[in-house]
mmCIF file of C-alpha atoms and ligand atoms in Angstrom:
data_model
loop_
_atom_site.group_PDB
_atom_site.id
_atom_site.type_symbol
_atom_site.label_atom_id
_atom_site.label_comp_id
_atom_site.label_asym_id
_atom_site.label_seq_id
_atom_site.Cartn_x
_atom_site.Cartn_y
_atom_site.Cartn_z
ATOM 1 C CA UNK A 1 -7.804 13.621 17.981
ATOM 2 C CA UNK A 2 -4.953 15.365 15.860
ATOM 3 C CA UNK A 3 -6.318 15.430 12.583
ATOM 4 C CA UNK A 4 -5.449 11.735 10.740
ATOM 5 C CA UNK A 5 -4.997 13.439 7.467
ATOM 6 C CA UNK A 6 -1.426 15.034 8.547
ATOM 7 C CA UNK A 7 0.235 12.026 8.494
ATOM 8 C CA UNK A 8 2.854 11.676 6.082
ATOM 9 C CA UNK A 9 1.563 7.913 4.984
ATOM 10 C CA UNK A 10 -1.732 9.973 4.354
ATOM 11 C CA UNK A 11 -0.304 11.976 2.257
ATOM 12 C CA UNK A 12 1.893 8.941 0.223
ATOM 13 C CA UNK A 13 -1.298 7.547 -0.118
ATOM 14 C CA UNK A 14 -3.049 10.459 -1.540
ATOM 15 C CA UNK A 15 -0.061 11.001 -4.564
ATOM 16 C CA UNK A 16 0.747 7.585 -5.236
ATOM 17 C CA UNK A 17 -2.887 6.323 -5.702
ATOM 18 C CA UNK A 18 -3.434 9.159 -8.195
ATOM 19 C CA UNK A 19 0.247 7.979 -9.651
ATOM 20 C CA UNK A 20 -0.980 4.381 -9.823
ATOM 21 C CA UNK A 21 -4.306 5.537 -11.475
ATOM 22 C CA UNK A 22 -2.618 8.120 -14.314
ATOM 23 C CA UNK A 23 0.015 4.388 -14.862
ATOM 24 C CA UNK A 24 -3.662 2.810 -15.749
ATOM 25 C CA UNK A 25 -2.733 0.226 -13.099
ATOM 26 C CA UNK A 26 -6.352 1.871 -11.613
ATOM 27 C CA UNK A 27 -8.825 1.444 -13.808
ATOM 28 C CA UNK A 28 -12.578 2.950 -12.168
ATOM 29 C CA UNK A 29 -12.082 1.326 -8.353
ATOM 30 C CA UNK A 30 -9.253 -1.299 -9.196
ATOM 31 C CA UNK A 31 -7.044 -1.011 -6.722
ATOM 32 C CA UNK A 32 -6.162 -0.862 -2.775
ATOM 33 C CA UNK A 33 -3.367 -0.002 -0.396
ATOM 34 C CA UNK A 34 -3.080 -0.235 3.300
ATOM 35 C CA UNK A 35 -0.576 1.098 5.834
ATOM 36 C CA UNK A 36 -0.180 -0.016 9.336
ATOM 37 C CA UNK A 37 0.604 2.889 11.629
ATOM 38 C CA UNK A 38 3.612 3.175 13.917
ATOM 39 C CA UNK A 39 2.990 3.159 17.481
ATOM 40 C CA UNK A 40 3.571 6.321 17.739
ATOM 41 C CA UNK A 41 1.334 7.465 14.619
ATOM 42 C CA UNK A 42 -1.690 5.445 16.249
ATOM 43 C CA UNK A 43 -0.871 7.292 19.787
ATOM 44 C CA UNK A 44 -1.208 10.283 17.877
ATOM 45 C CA UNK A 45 -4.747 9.836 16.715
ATOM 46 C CA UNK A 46 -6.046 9.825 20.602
ATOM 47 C CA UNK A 47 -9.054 7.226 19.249
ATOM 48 C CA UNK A 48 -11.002 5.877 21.595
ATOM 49 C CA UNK A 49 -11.417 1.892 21.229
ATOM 50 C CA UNK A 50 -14.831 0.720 21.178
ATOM 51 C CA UNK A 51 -16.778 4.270 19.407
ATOM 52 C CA UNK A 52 -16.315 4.310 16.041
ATOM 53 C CA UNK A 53 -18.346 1.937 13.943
ATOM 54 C CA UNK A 54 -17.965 -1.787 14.040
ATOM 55 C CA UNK A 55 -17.269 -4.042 11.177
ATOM 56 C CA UNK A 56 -16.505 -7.765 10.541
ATOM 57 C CA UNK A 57 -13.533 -9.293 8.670
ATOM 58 C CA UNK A 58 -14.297 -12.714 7.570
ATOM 59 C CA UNK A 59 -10.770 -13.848 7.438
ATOM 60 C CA UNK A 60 -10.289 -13.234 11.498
ATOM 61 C CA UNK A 61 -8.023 -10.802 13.349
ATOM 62 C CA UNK A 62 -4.530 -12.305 13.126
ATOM 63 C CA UNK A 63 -3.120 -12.084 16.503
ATOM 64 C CA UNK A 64 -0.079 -9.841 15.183
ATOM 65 C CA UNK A 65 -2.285 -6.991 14.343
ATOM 66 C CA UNK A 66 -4.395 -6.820 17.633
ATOM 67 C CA UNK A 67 -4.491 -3.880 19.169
ATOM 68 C CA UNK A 68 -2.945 -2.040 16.147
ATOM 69 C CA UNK A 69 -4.044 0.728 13.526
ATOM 70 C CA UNK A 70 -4.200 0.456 9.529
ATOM 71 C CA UNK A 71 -4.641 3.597 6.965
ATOM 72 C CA UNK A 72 -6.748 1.675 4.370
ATOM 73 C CA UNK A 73 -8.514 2.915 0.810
ATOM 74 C CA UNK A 74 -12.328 2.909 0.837
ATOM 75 C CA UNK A 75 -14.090 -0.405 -1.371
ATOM 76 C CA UNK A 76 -15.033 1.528 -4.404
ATOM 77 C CA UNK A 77 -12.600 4.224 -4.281
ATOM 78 C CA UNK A 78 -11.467 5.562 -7.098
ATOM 79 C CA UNK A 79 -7.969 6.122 -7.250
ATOM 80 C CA UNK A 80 -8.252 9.169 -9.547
ATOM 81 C CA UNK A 81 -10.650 10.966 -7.354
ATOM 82 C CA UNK A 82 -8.990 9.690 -3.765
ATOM 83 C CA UNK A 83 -6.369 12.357 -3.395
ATOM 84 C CA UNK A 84 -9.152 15.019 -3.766
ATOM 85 C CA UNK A 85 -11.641 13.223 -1.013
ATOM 86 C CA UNK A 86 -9.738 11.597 1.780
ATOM 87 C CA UNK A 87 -12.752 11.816 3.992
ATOM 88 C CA UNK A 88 -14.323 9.532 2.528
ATOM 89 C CA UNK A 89 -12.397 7.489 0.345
ATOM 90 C CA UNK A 90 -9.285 6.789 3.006
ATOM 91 C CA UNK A 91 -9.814 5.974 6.461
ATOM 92 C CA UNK A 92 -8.471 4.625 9.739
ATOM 93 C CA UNK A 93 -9.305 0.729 11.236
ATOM 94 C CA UNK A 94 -8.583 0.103 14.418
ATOM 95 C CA UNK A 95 -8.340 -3.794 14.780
ATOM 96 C CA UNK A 96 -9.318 -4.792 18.394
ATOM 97 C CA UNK A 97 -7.310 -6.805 21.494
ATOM 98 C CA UNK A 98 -10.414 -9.130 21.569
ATOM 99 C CA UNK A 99 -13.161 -9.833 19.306
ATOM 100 C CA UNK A 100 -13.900 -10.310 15.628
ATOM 101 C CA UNK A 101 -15.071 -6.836 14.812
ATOM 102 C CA UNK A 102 -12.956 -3.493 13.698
ATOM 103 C CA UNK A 103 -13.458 -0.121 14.332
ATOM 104 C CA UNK A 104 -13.510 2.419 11.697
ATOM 105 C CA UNK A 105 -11.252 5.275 13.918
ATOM 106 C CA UNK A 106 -11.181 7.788 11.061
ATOM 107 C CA UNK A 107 -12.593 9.117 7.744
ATOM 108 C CA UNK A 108 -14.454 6.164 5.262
ATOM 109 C CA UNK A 109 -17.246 8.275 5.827
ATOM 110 C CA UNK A 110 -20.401 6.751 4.358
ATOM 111 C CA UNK A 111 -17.950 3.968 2.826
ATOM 112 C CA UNK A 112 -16.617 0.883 3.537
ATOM 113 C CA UNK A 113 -12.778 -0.690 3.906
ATOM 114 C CA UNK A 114 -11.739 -2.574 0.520
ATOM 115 C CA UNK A 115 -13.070 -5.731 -0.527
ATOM 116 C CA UNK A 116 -9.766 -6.617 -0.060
ATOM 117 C CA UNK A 117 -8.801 -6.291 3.316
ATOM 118 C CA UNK A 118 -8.714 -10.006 4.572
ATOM 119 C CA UNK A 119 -5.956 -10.138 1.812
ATOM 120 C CA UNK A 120 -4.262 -6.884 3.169
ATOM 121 C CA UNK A 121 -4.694 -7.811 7.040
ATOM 122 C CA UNK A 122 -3.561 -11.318 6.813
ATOM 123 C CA UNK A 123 -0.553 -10.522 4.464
ATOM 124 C CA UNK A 124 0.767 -7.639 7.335
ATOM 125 C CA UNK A 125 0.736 -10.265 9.688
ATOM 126 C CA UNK A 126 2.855 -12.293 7.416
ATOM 127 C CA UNK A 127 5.100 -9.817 6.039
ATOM 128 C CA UNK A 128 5.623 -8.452 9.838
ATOM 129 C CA UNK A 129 6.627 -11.932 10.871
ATOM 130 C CA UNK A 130 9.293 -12.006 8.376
ATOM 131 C CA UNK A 131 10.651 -7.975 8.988
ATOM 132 C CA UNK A 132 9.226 -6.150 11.175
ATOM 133 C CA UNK A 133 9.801 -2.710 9.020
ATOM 134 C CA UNK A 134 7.127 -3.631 6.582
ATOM 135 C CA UNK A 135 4.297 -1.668 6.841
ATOM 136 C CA UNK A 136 2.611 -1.309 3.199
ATOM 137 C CA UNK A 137 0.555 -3.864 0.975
ATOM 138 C CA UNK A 138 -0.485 -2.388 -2.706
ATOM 139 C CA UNK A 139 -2.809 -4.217 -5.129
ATOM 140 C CA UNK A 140 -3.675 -2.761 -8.136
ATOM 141 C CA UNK A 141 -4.191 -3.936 -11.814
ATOM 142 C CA UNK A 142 -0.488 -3.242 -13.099
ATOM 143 C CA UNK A 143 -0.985 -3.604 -17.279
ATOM 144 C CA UNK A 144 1.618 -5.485 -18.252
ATOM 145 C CA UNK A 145 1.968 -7.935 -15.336
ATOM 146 C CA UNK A 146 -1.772 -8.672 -16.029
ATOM 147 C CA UNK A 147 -1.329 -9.255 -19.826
ATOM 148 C CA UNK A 148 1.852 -11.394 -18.882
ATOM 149 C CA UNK A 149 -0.644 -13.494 -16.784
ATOM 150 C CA UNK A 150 -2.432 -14.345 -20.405
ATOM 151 C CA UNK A 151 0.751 -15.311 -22.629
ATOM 152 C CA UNK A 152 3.552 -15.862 -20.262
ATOM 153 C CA UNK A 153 4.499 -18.993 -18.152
ATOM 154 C CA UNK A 154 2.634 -20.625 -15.994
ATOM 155 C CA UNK A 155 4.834 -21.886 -13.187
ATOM 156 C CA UNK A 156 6.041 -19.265 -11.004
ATOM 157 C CA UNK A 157 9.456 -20.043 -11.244
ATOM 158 C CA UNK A 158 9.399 -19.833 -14.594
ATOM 159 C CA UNK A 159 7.344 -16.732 -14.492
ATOM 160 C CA UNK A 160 10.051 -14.755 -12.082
ATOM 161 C CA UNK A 161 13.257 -16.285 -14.895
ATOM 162 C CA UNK A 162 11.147 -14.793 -17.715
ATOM 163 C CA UNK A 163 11.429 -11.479 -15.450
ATOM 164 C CA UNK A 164 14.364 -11.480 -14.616
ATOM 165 C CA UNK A 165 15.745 -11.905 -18.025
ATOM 166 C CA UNK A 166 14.507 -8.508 -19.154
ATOM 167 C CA UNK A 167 16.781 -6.387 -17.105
ATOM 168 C CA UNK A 168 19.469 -6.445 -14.722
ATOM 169 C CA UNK A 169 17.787 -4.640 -12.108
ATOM 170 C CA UNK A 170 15.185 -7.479 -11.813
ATOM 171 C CA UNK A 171 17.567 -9.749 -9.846
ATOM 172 C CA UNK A 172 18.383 -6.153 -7.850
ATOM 173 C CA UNK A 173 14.980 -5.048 -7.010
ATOM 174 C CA UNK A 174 13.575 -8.730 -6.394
ATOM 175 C CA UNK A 175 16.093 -11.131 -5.716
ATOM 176 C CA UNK A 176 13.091 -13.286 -4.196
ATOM 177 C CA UNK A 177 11.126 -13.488 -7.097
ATOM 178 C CA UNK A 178 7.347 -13.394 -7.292
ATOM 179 C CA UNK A 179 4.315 -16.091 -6.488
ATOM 180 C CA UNK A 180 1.549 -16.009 -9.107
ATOM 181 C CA UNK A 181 -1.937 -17.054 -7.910
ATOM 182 C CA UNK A 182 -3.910 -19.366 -9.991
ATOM 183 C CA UNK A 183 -6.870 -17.147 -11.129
ATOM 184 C CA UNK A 184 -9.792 -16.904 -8.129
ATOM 185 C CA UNK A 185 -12.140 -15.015 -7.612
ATOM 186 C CA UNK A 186 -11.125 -11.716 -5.832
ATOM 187 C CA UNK A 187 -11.665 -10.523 -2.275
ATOM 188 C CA UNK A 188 -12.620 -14.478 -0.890
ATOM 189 C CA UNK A 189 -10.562 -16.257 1.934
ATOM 190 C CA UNK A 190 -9.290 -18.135 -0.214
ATOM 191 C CA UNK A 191 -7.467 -15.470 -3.119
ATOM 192 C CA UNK A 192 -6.130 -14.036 0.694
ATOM 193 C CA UNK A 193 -4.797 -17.994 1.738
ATOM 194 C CA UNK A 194 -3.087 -18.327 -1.653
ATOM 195 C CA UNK A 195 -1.736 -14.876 -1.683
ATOM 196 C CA UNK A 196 -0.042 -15.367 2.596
ATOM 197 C CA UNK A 197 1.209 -18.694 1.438
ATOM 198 C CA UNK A 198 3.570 -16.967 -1.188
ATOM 199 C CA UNK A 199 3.897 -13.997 0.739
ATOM 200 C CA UNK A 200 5.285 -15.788 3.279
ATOM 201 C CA UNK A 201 9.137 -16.077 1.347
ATOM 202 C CA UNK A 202 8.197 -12.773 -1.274
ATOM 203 C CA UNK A 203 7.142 -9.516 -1.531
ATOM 204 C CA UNK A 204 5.469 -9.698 -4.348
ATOM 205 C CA UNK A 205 2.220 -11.999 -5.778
ATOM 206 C CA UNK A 206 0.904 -11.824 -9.309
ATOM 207 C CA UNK A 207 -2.933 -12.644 -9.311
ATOM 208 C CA UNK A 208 -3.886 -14.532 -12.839
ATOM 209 C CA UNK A 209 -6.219 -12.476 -14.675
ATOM 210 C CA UNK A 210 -6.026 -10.167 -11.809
ATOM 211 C CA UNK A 211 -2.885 -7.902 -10.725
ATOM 212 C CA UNK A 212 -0.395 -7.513 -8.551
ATOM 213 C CA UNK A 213 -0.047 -7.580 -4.693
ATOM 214 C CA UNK A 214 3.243 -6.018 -3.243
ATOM 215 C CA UNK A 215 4.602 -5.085 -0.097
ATOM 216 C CA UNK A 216 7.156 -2.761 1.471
ATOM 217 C CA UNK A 217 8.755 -1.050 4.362
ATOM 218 C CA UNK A 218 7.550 2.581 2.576
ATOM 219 C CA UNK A 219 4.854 3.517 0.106
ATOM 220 C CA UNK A 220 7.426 4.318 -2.262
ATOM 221 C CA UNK A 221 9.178 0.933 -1.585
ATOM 222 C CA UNK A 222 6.309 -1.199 -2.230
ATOM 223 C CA UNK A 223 5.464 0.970 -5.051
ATOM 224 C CA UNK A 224 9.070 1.036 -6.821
ATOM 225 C CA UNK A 225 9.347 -2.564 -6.337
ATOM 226 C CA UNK A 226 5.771 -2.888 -8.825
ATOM 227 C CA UNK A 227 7.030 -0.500 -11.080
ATOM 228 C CA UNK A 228 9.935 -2.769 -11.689
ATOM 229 C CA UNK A 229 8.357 -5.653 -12.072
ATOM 230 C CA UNK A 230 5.799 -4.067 -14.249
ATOM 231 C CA UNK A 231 8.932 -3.058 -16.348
ATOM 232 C CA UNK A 232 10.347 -6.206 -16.768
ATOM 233 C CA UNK A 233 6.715 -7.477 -17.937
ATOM 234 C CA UNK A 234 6.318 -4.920 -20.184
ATOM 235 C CA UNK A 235 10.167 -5.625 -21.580
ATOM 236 C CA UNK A 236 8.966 -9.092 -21.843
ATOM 237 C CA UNK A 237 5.637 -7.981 -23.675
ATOM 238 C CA UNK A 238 7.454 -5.629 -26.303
ATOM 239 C CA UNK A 239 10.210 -8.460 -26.906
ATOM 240 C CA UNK A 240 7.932 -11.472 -27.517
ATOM 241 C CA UNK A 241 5.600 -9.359 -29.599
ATOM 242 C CA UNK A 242 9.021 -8.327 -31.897
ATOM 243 C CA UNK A 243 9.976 -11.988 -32.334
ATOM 244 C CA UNK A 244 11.872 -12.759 -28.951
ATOM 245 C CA UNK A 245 15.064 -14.037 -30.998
ATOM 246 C CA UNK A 246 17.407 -13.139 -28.074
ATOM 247 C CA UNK A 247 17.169 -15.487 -24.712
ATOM 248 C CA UNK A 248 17.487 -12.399 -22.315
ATOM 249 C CA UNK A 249 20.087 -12.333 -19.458
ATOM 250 C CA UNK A 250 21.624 -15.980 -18.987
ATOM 251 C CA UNK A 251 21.583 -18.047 -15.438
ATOM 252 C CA UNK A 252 25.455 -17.045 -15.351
ATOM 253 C CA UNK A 253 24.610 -13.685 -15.659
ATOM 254 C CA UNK A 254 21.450 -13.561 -13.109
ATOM 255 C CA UNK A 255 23.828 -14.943 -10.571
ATOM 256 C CA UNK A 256 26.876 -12.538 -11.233
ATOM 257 C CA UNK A 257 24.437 -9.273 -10.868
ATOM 258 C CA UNK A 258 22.871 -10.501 -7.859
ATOM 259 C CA UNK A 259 26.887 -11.351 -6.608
ATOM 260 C CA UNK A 260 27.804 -8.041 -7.462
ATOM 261 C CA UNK A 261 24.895 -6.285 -5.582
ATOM 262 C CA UNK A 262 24.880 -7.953 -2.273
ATOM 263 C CA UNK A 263 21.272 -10.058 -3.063
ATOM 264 C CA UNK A 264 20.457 -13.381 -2.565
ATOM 265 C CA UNK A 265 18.672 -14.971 -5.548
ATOM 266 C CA UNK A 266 15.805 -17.589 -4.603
ATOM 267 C CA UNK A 267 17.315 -20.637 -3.694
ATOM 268 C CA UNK A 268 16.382 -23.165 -6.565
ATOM 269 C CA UNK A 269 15.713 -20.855 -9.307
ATOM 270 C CA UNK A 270 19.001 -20.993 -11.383
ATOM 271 C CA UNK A 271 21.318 -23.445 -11.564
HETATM 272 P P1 LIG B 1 -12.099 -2.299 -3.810
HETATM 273 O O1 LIG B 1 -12.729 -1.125 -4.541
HETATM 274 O O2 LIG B 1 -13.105 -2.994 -2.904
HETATM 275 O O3 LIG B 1 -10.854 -1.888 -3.111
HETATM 276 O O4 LIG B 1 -11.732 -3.392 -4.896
HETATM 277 C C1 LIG B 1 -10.910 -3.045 -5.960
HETATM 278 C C2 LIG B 1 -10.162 -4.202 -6.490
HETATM 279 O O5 LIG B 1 -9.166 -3.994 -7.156
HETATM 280 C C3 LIG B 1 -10.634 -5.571 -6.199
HETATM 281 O O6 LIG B 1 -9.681 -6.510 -6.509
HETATM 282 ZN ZN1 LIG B 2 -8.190 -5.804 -7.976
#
């Protein structure tokens, strides 16, 4: 086997968890990211199905990902320490043709794949159905999309127009707008069924009480996407907390930006 740890998603991962953790979106183990190799990049590892260690995912092996490799953060990882230990705190999966259980191909030595991974697995095989460029899922515990989650709106439409209102680039960066989860309990089938349901039209889900699950073609795609919606929350934070006199960008304006630069806005969302 070449050695895994070459790869340039290896690498992403290694300087963008330790990004996400000096953000504070990464709190202790808070956090997870997962990459699903090219063809190519899984030829490249010369694993051979059936001897590394065998694991169940409760959720199932969508059919989409058979056969196919993910780069995925160890449960328990800390992000500040991952960059520094990728032996055991990153690792390869390989999910099989056949059968419920996975393969760890590579590193999570002594360690485990995230809690999350039913979440992560389930959304590729969404995300994939819709483009088949995206390769990335990111959770993590983004600050001001979290405290949002406690003062903001409820309704996810509303939610998204709060967003936004903030700045112009919101309409730019996420013309689709963003599903937020009613608050469940983390790493169950059923945070992961809520979470595919919205994925399914976005690439981004808020999780009440929680964070933030977004997805991307790149590392640094699915990670500039959450620092702009982390933005806008944090505009919204600052502004409501200094007397929110002004109403933010109007509907009229929303729809001229996203005119201007080539996006479609969420059908439905503004009038
Ligand atoms: P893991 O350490 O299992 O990845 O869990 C972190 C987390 O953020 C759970 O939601
Ligand atoms: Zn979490």
């Amino acid at each position: 086997m070449s050695d895994w740890k070459d790869l340039k998603a290896v690498k992403e991962v290694a300087d963008l968890s330790f990004q996400m953790y000096q953000k504070g979106w990464d709190e202790a183990n808070g956090g997870n990211i997962t990459y699903l190799l090219t063809d190519d990049e899984a030829a490249s590892l010369n694993y051979v199905p059936g001897t590394g260690k065998k694991l169940t995912l409760t959720e199932g092996i969508p059919d989409a990902l058979r056969g196919k490799y993910v780069l995925v953060t160890a449960s328990g990882s800390y992000f500040r320490e991952l960059k520094d230990d990728l032996d055991h705190l990153l690792g390869i999966i390989y999910l099989p043709e056949e059968g419920d259980e996975y393969e760890i191909a590579a590193g999570l030595i002594d360690n485990r794949p995230t809690s999350e991974l039913g979440s992560h697995i389930t959304t590729h095989a969404v995300r994939l159905a819709v483009d088949s460029n995206q390769r990335v899922v990111m959770h993590n515990h983004a600050t001001h999309v979290l405290a949002m989650t406690h003062c903001g709106p409820t309704d996810e439409r509303e939610f998204t127009l709060a967003l936004w209102r903030m700045i112009t680039e919101g309409v730019v960066v996420f013309p689709d707008g963003v599903g937020l989860v009613p608050w469940c309990v983390a790493g169950t089938p059923e945070i992961a069924r809520e979470t595919n349901e919205r994925m399914k039209t976005r690439r981004c889900v808020v999780w009440q009480y929680h964070g933030v699950f977004t997805t991307g073609d790149s590392m640094h795609d699915a990670f500039g996407l959450l620092e702009t919606i982390d933005k806008c929350a944090e505009v919204w934070l600052l502004s409501q907390a200094a007397g929110g006199k002004n109403p933010g960008i109007p509907d009229q304006g929303l729809k001229d930006t996203a005119k201007w630069y080539g996006t479609t806005l969420r059908e439905g969302y503004v009038d």
